[in-house]
Coordinates of C-alpha atoms in Angstrom, one line a residue:
M1 CA -11.3 39.1 -6.2
D2 CA -7.6 40.0 -6.1
I3 CA -5.4 37.0 -7.1
L4 CA -3.4 37.0 -3.8
E5 CA -6.6 37.2 -1.8
R6 CA -8.0 34.2 -3.6
F7 CA -4.8 32.2 -3.3
S8 CA -4.6 33.0 0.4
K9 CA -8.2 31.7 0.9
Y10 CA -7.4 28.4 -0.8
I11 CA -4.2 27.6 1.1
G12 CA -6.2 28.0 4.3
F13 CA -7.9 24.7 3.5
E14 CA -5.9 21.7 4.7
T15 CA -6.1 19.3 1.8
T16 CA -3.2 16.8 2.2
S17 CA -3.9 13.6 0.4
S18 CA -3.0 10.1 1.7
E19 CA -1.4 7.1 0.0
E20 CA -2.6 4.8 2.8
S21 CA -6.2 5.8 2.7
E22 CA -8.7 3.7 0.5
T23 CA -11.4 6.3 0.6
V24 CA -12.4 8.6 -2.3
P25 CA -11.1 11.3 -1.9
S26 CA -8.3 9.9 0.2
T27 CA -8.9 12.6 2.9
A28 CA -12.3 14.1 3.8
S29 CA -10.7 17.5 4.2
Q30 CA -10.4 17.8 0.4
L31 CA -14.1 17.9 0.2
E32 CA -14.2 21.1 2.2
L33 CA -12.3 22.9 -0.5
A34 CA -14.3 21.2 -3.2
R35 CA -17.5 22.5 -1.7
Y36 CA -16.1 26.0 -1.5
L37 CA -15.0 25.9 -5.1
E38 CA -18.4 24.6 -6.2
S39 CA -20.0 27.6 -4.5
E40 CA -17.4 30.1 -5.9
L41 CA -17.9 28.9 -9.5
K42 CA -21.6 29.5 -9.1
N43 CA -21.0 32.9 -7.6
I44 CA -18.8 34.1 -10.4
G45 CA -21.4 33.2 -13.0
V46 CA -20.6 29.7 -14.2
S47 CA -23.9 28.4 -15.4
K48 CA -23.5 24.7 -14.7
V49 CA -21.5 23.3 -11.8
L50 CA -21.2 19.8 -10.4
L51 CA -19.5 18.3 -7.3
D52 CA -19.5 14.6 -8.0
P53 CA -19.5 11.8 -5.5
N54 CA -15.7 11.3 -6.0
G55 CA -14.9 14.9 -5.0
I56 CA -14.3 16.2 -8.5
V57 CA -15.6 19.7 -9.2
Y58 CA -16.8 20.3 -12.7
G59 CA -17.9 23.6 -14.3
W60 CA -19.2 24.4 -17.8
I61 CA -19.5 27.8 -19.5
P62 CA -21.5 27.9 -22.7
A63 CA -19.9 29.5 -25.7
S64 CA -20.5 33.2 -26.5
S65 CA -23.2 33.8 -29.2
G66 CA -21.9 32.8 -32.6
L67 CA -19.0 30.7 -31.2
E68 CA -21.0 27.6 -30.3
G69 CA -19.2 25.6 -33.0
K70 CA -15.7 26.1 -31.7
K71 CA -13.8 23.3 -30.0
A72 CA -14.5 22.9 -26.3
L73 CA -11.5 23.9 -24.2
G74 CA -10.8 22.7 -20.7
F75 CA -8.6 23.7 -17.8
I76 CA -7.8 21.4 -14.9
A77 CA -6.0 21.8 -11.5
H78 CA -5.8 19.6 -8.4
M79 CA -7.0 20.5 -4.9
D80 CA -4.7 18.2 -2.8
T81 CA -1.3 18.9 -1.5
A82 CA 1.6 16.4 -1.1
P83 CA 1.8 14.3 2.0
A84 CA 5.6 14.9 1.9
A85 CA 5.1 17.9 4.2
S86 CA 2.4 19.3 6.4
G87 CA -0.3 21.3 4.7
K88 CA -2.2 22.2 8.0
N89 CA -2.4 25.7 9.4
V90 CA -0.4 27.2 6.6
K91 CA 0.8 30.7 7.6
I92 CA 1.4 32.9 4.6
N93 CA 4.4 35.2 4.5
V94 CA 4.1 38.0 1.9
I95 CA 7.2 40.0 1.0
P96 CA 6.4 43.0 -1.2
D97 CA 9.2 44.4 -3.5
Y98 CA 11.4 41.3 -2.8
D99 CA 15.1 42.2 -3.0
G100 CA 16.3 38.9 -4.7
N101 CA 18.4 37.8 -1.7
D102 CA 18.2 34.9 0.7
V103 CA 14.9 34.6 2.6
E104 CA 15.0 33.7 6.3
L105 CA 11.7 32.3 7.3
P106 CA 10.3 32.6 10.9
G107 CA 10.4 28.8 11.3
G108 CA 14.2 28.7 10.9
V109 CA 14.2 27.7 7.2
C110 CA 16.3 29.7 4.7
I111 CA 15.3 29.9 1.0
G112 CA 18.8 30.6 -0.3
V113 CA 20.0 32.0 -3.6
K114 CA 22.7 29.3 -3.7
D115 CA 20.1 26.5 -3.9
F116 CA 17.6 28.6 -5.9
P117 CA 19.4 30.9 -8.2
H118 CA 16.2 31.9 -9.9
L119 CA 15.4 34.0 -6.9
K120 CA 17.5 36.8 -8.3
G121 CA 15.1 37.0 -11.2
L122 CA 12.2 37.5 -8.9
A123 CA 13.5 40.7 -7.4
G124 CA 11.0 43.5 -7.4
R125 CA 8.0 41.1 -7.3
T126 CA 5.8 40.2 -4.4
L127 CA 7.2 37.0 -3.0
I128 CA 4.9 34.6 -1.2
T129 CA 6.2 31.9 1.2
T130 CA 5.1 30.2 4.4
D131 CA 6.6 30.7 7.8
G132 CA 8.8 27.7 7.2
T133 CA 6.8 25.1 9.1
T134 CA 4.6 23.8 6.3
L135 CA 4.4 23.6 2.6
L136 CA 2.7 26.5 0.9
G137 CA 0.2 24.7 -1.3
A138 CA 1.0 26.5 -4.6
D139 CA 1.1 22.9 -6.0
D140 CA -1.6 23.2 -7.0
K141 CA -3.8 25.8 -5.4
A142 CA -2.0 28.4 -7.5
G143 CA -3.4 26.5 -10.6
I144 CA -6.9 26.7 -9.2
T145 CA -6.4 30.3 -8.4
E146 CA -5.3 31.1 -11.9
I147 CA -8.1 29.2 -13.6
M148 CA -10.7 30.7 -11.3
T149 CA -9.4 34.2 -11.8
A150 CA -9.3 33.7 -15.6
I151 CA -12.8 32.4 -15.8
E152 CA -14.1 35.2 -13.6
T153 CA -12.4 37.7 -15.9
V154 CA -13.8 36.2 -19.0
I155 CA -17.4 36.2 -17.6
R156 CA -17.2 39.6 -16.1
D157 CA -15.6 41.3 -19.1
Q158 CA -17.7 39.4 -21.6
I159 CA -14.6 38.2 -23.5
P160 CA -15.8 36.1 -26.5
H161 CA -15.1 32.4 -26.0
G162 CA -16.0 29.0 -27.3
P163 CA -17.4 26.3 -24.9
L164 CA -15.3 26.1 -21.7
C165 CA -14.9 23.4 -19.2
V166 CA -13.1 23.5 -15.9
A167 CA -12.4 20.8 -13.3
F168 CA -10.7 20.6 -9.9
T169 CA -9.6 17.1 -8.9
P170 CA -8.5 15.4 -5.6
D171 CA -5.6 13.1 -5.0
E172 CA -3.3 14.0 -7.8
E173 CA -0.3 13.9 -5.5
V174 CA -0.9 10.2 -4.7
G175 CA -1.4 9.3 -8.3
R176 CA -5.2 9.0 -8.3
G177 CA -6.3 12.4 -9.7
A178 CA -7.6 10.9 -12.9
D179 CA -9.0 7.6 -11.5
H180 CA -12.6 8.8 -11.5
F181 CA -12.4 11.6 -14.0
N182 CA -15.3 11.4 -16.4
V183 CA -13.8 12.6 -19.8
D184 CA -17.2 12.2 -21.6
L185 CA -19.0 14.2 -18.9
F186 CA -16.3 16.9 -18.9
G187 CA -16.9 17.3 -22.7
A188 CA -13.7 19.1 -23.7
D189 CA -12.0 18.4 -27.0
F190 CA -8.7 19.5 -25.5
A191 CA -7.5 20.7 -22.2
Y192 CA -4.6 22.1 -20.2
T193 CA -3.6 21.2 -16.7
V194 CA -2.3 24.2 -14.8
D195 CA 0.1 22.4 -12.6
G196 CA 3.7 23.3 -13.5
G197 CA 6.6 25.4 -12.3
P198 CA 7.6 28.9 -13.5
E199 CA 4.8 30.7 -15.3
N200 CA 6.6 30.5 -18.7
E201 CA 6.9 26.7 -18.4
L202 CA 5.1 24.7 -21.1
A203 CA 5.3 20.9 -21.1
C204 CA 4.0 18.1 -23.3
E205 CA 6.5 15.5 -21.9
T206 CA 6.3 13.6 -18.6
F207 CA 8.0 10.5 -17.3
N208 CA 6.8 7.0 -17.9
A209 CA 6.2 5.9 -14.3
A210 CA 5.9 2.7 -12.3
S211 CA 5.8 1.8 -8.6
A212 CA 7.5 -1.2 -7.1
H213 CA 6.7 -2.8 -3.8
I214 CA 9.1 -5.4 -2.5
Q215 CA 8.6 -7.8 0.4
I216 CA 11.6 -9.7 1.8
H217 CA 11.1 -12.8 4.0
G218 CA 14.1 -13.6 6.2
V219 CA 15.1 -16.6 8.3
S220 CA 15.9 -15.6 11.9
V221 CA 17.9 -17.8 14.2
H222 CA 20.3 -17.2 17.1
P223 CA 23.3 -15.3 15.5
G224 CA 25.6 -17.8 17.3
D225 CA 24.2 -20.7 15.3
A226 CA 23.3 -18.8 12.1
K227 CA 26.0 -20.2 9.7
D228 CA 24.3 -21.1 6.4
I229 CA 20.9 -20.7 8.0
M230 CA 20.1 -17.1 8.7
V231 CA 18.8 -14.9 5.9
N232 CA 18.8 -11.3 7.2
A233 CA 15.9 -9.6 5.5
A234 CA 17.3 -6.1 6.2
L235 CA 20.6 -7.0 4.7
V236 CA 19.0 -8.5 1.6
A237 CA 17.2 -5.2 1.2
C238 CA 20.5 -3.4 1.3
E239 CA 21.9 -5.9 -1.2
L240 CA 19.0 -5.3 -3.5
A241 CA 19.5 -1.6 -3.4
G242 CA 23.2 -2.1 -4.2
M243 CA 22.4 -4.1 -7.3
L244 CA 20.8 -1.0 -9.0
P245 CA 23.0 1.7 -10.5
A246 CA 24.1 4.1 -7.8
S247 CA 24.3 7.0 -10.2
E248 CA 20.8 6.5 -11.5
T249 CA 19.0 8.1 -8.5
P250 CA 17.2 11.5 -8.3
R251 CA 20.3 13.1 -6.7
Y252 CA 22.4 12.5 -9.8
T253 CA 20.0 12.9 -12.7
Q254 CA 18.4 15.7 -14.5
G255 CA 16.6 16.6 -17.8
Y256 CA 15.8 13.4 -19.7
E257 CA 17.7 11.2 -17.4
G258 CA 15.6 8.6 -15.6
F259 CA 16.1 7.0 -12.2
Y260 CA 15.3 4.4 -9.6
H261 CA 14.1 6.2 -6.4
L262 CA 14.1 4.2 -3.1
D263 CA 11.1 5.9 -1.6
S264 CA 11.0 3.9 1.7
I265 CA 12.7 1.0 3.4
S266 CA 12.1 -0.7 6.7
G267 CA 12.7 -4.0 8.3
D268 CA 14.6 -6.4 10.6
V269 CA 16.1 -9.9 10.3
T270 CA 12.7 -11.5 9.8
Q271 CA 10.9 -9.1 7.4
A272 CA 11.8 -6.1 5.3
T273 CA 9.9 -3.9 2.8
M274 CA 11.0 -1.5 0.2
S275 CA 9.2 0.9 -2.1
Y276 CA 10.6 2.2 -5.3
I277 CA 9.4 4.5 -8.0
I278 CA 10.8 4.0 -11.5
R279 CA 10.9 6.9 -14.0
D280 CA 12.1 7.5 -17.5
H281 CA 11.0 9.6 -20.5
D282 CA 12.0 6.9 -23.0
R283 CA 9.5 4.1 -23.1
K284 CA 12.1 1.4 -24.0
I285 CA 14.5 2.5 -21.3
F286 CA 11.6 2.6 -18.8
E287 CA 10.7 -1.0 -19.7
A288 CA 14.4 -2.0 -19.3
R289 CA 14.5 -0.4 -15.9
K290 CA 11.6 -2.5 -14.7
K291 CA 13.3 -5.6 -16.1
A292 CA 16.5 -4.8 -14.3
L293 CA 14.7 -4.6 -11.0
A294 CA 12.9 -7.9 -11.7
D295 CA 16.2 -9.5 -12.7
A296 CA 17.7 -8.4 -9.4
V297 CA 14.8 -9.9 -7.5
E298 CA 15.2 -13.2 -9.4
A299 CA 18.9 -13.3 -8.7
L300 CA 18.3 -12.9 -4.9
N301 CA 15.7 -15.7 -5.0
K302 CA 18.2 -18.0 -6.6
K303 CA 20.8 -17.0 -4.0
Y304 CA 18.7 -17.3 -0.9
G305 CA 15.8 -19.5 -1.9
E306 CA 12.6 -19.1 -3.9
G307 CA 10.1 -16.8 -2.3
T308 CA 12.7 -14.9 -0.3
V309 CA 11.9 -11.7 -2.3
S310 CA 8.6 -10.9 -3.9
L311 CA 8.0 -8.0 -6.2
T312 CA 4.8 -6.2 -7.2
L313 CA 5.3 -3.8 -10.2
E314 CA 2.5 -1.4 -11.3
D315 CA 2.6 1.2 -14.1
S316 CA 1.4 4.6 -12.9
Y317 CA 1.3 6.7 -16.1
Y318 CA 3.0 7.1 -19.5
N319 CA 4.7 10.0 -21.3
M320 CA 2.0 12.1 -22.7
K321 CA 4.2 13.3 -25.6
E322 CA 3.1 10.2 -27.5
I323 CA -0.5 11.7 -27.5
I324 CA 0.3 15.4 -27.6
D325 CA 2.5 15.1 -30.7
H326 CA -0.7 14.3 -32.7
H327 CA -2.2 17.7 -31.6
P328 CA 0.6 20.2 -32.2
H329 CA -1.7 23.2 -32.0
L330 CA -1.9 22.7 -28.3
M331 CA 1.8 23.6 -27.8
E332 CA 1.9 26.1 -30.7
N333 CA -1.0 28.1 -29.3
A334 CA 0.3 28.1 -25.8
K335 CA 3.7 29.2 -27.0
A336 CA 2.1 32.0 -29.1
V337 CA 0.1 33.3 -26.2
M338 CA 3.1 33.4 -23.9
E339 CA 5.1 35.3 -26.5
E340 CA 2.2 37.8 -27.0
L341 CA 2.4 38.4 -23.3
G342 CA 6.1 39.2 -23.5
M343 CA 7.1 35.9 -22.0
S344 CA 9.9 33.5 -23.1
P345 CA 8.3 30.0 -23.2
E346 CA 10.4 27.3 -21.8
M347 CA 9.4 23.9 -23.1
I348 CA 10.9 21.3 -20.8
P349 CA 10.3 17.6 -20.0
V350 CA 8.4 17.3 -16.7
R351 CA 10.4 15.2 -14.2
G352 CA 7.3 13.9 -12.8
G353 CA 3.7 13.5 -14.0
T354 CA 0.4 15.3 -14.0
D355 CA -3.2 14.4 -14.2
G356 CA -2.7 15.4 -17.9
A357 CA -0.5 12.4 -18.5
R358 CA -3.3 10.0 -17.5
L359 CA -6.0 12.1 -19.1
S360 CA -4.2 12.2 -22.4
Y361 CA -4.3 8.4 -22.6
M362 CA -8.0 8.5 -21.6
G363 CA -8.8 10.5 -24.7
L364 CA -8.3 14.1 -23.5
P365 CA -5.0 15.6 -24.9
C366 CA -3.8 17.6 -22.1
P367 CA -0.4 19.4 -21.9
N368 CA 0.7 21.2 -18.8
L369 CA 1.1 25.0 -18.0
G370 CA 3.3 26.6 -15.4
T371 CA 1.7 28.2 -12.3
G372 CA 4.7 30.4 -11.2
G373 CA 5.7 28.2 -8.3
Y374 CA 9.0 26.8 -7.1
A375 CA 10.4 24.3 -4.6
Y376 CA 7.1 22.3 -4.2
H377 CA 6.4 19.7 -1.5
G378 CA 8.3 21.4 1.3
P379 CA 8.7 24.4 3.6
M380 CA 10.8 26.3 1.0
E381 CA 8.0 26.4 -1.5
H382 CA 7.4 29.9 -2.9
I383 CA 5.6 31.8 -5.7
T384 CA 5.1 35.4 -6.7
K385 CA 1.9 37.4 -7.1
E386 CA 3.1 38.6 -10.5
G387 CA 3.8 35.0 -11.6
M388 CA 0.3 33.9 -10.8
E389 CA -1.1 37.0 -12.6
L390 CA 0.8 36.1 -15.8
A391 CA -0.2 32.4 -15.6
S392 CA -3.8 33.5 -15.4
K393 CA -3.4 35.7 -18.4
V394 CA -2.0 32.7 -20.3
V395 CA -5.3 30.9 -19.6
I396 CA -7.3 33.9 -20.8
G397 CA -5.1 34.2 -23.9
L398 CA -5.7 30.5 -24.7
I399 CA -9.4 31.0 -24.3
Q400 CA -9.3 33.9 -26.8
K401 CA -7.0 32.0 -29.2
Y402 CA -9.4 29.0 -29.5
A403 CA -12.3 31.4 -30.0
Q404 CA -10.7 32.8 -33.2

């Protein structure tokens, strides 16, 4: 199947995950794509396929004759799309021989070169966007497309390979993609997630990540009689936000710089809630960030009374570099494959996380490969057919490399 045709099929499935849901997967619609992928793996010749009760699709391809003793290699991508933007009724917009200039989408959105200077480098390719009313879903249906295309090619062309394992997970976008992943069942010695940005991207570093949920209890009385009595929960929330460094937010940080991100805030005089995500590549600074937030909460309780502000902190994942550094061949081989394909590998720190970050600490070393996509989680998301084709060739190259 042509890679664009396959990608178009996958983005037709609405698979938005939900942070509020307590079901597994978080949305039933993800199971529709899971069942389709289960069937497709069987149709392309994968000998053993399993859709488990948690919505994870596993597939296993036995080694070619004589290569049974090679290390088992895995590839993983996620099925869900981010709840930050609608993933329903995605209308694909294909621009052959793209000219490298601003793209005006039918929905009134402009993908501009000013904001996305890399667009100039995509000139001459087949650019893929939406109509501007939804996200595209390249994060991470492009990854699924590239893995599936690579596996189909390996089986069809009888490319020699060691034991191969593939998996497609739900709920990565809400931080639960690895919650029910069975590393022992999967059986890979090493794996790659295919869930990054440009096709030449190669990453073994993620943020350390934590979520913070804050509840503020105010005291509401008539404002005319409020002197030394009223505690305005909404204002306390604003005060708390002001106690954190204003320059250490996503808008002002890049590269290895961490941040505090106020993800949501709501409330009134009586009650207020805040949600933060805390990120840093450096583990010591990460721990210091969590302490700074806890210290701010403690200071407000001293000022307004114990119990005014409550904080729940929960670690989400850790920087996988601590694990990947013990397996340097993973990065060396991926870099070599990209160079053999005429690509210039770009090894960057991921300003986020992947299933691979969790899986690495679960015993499955798992760096991340690019998919060819850009501007994820919104209506300006875009990718190229050629980028997906190269990303799929990287997967094939790695399969060949580990068979040597």
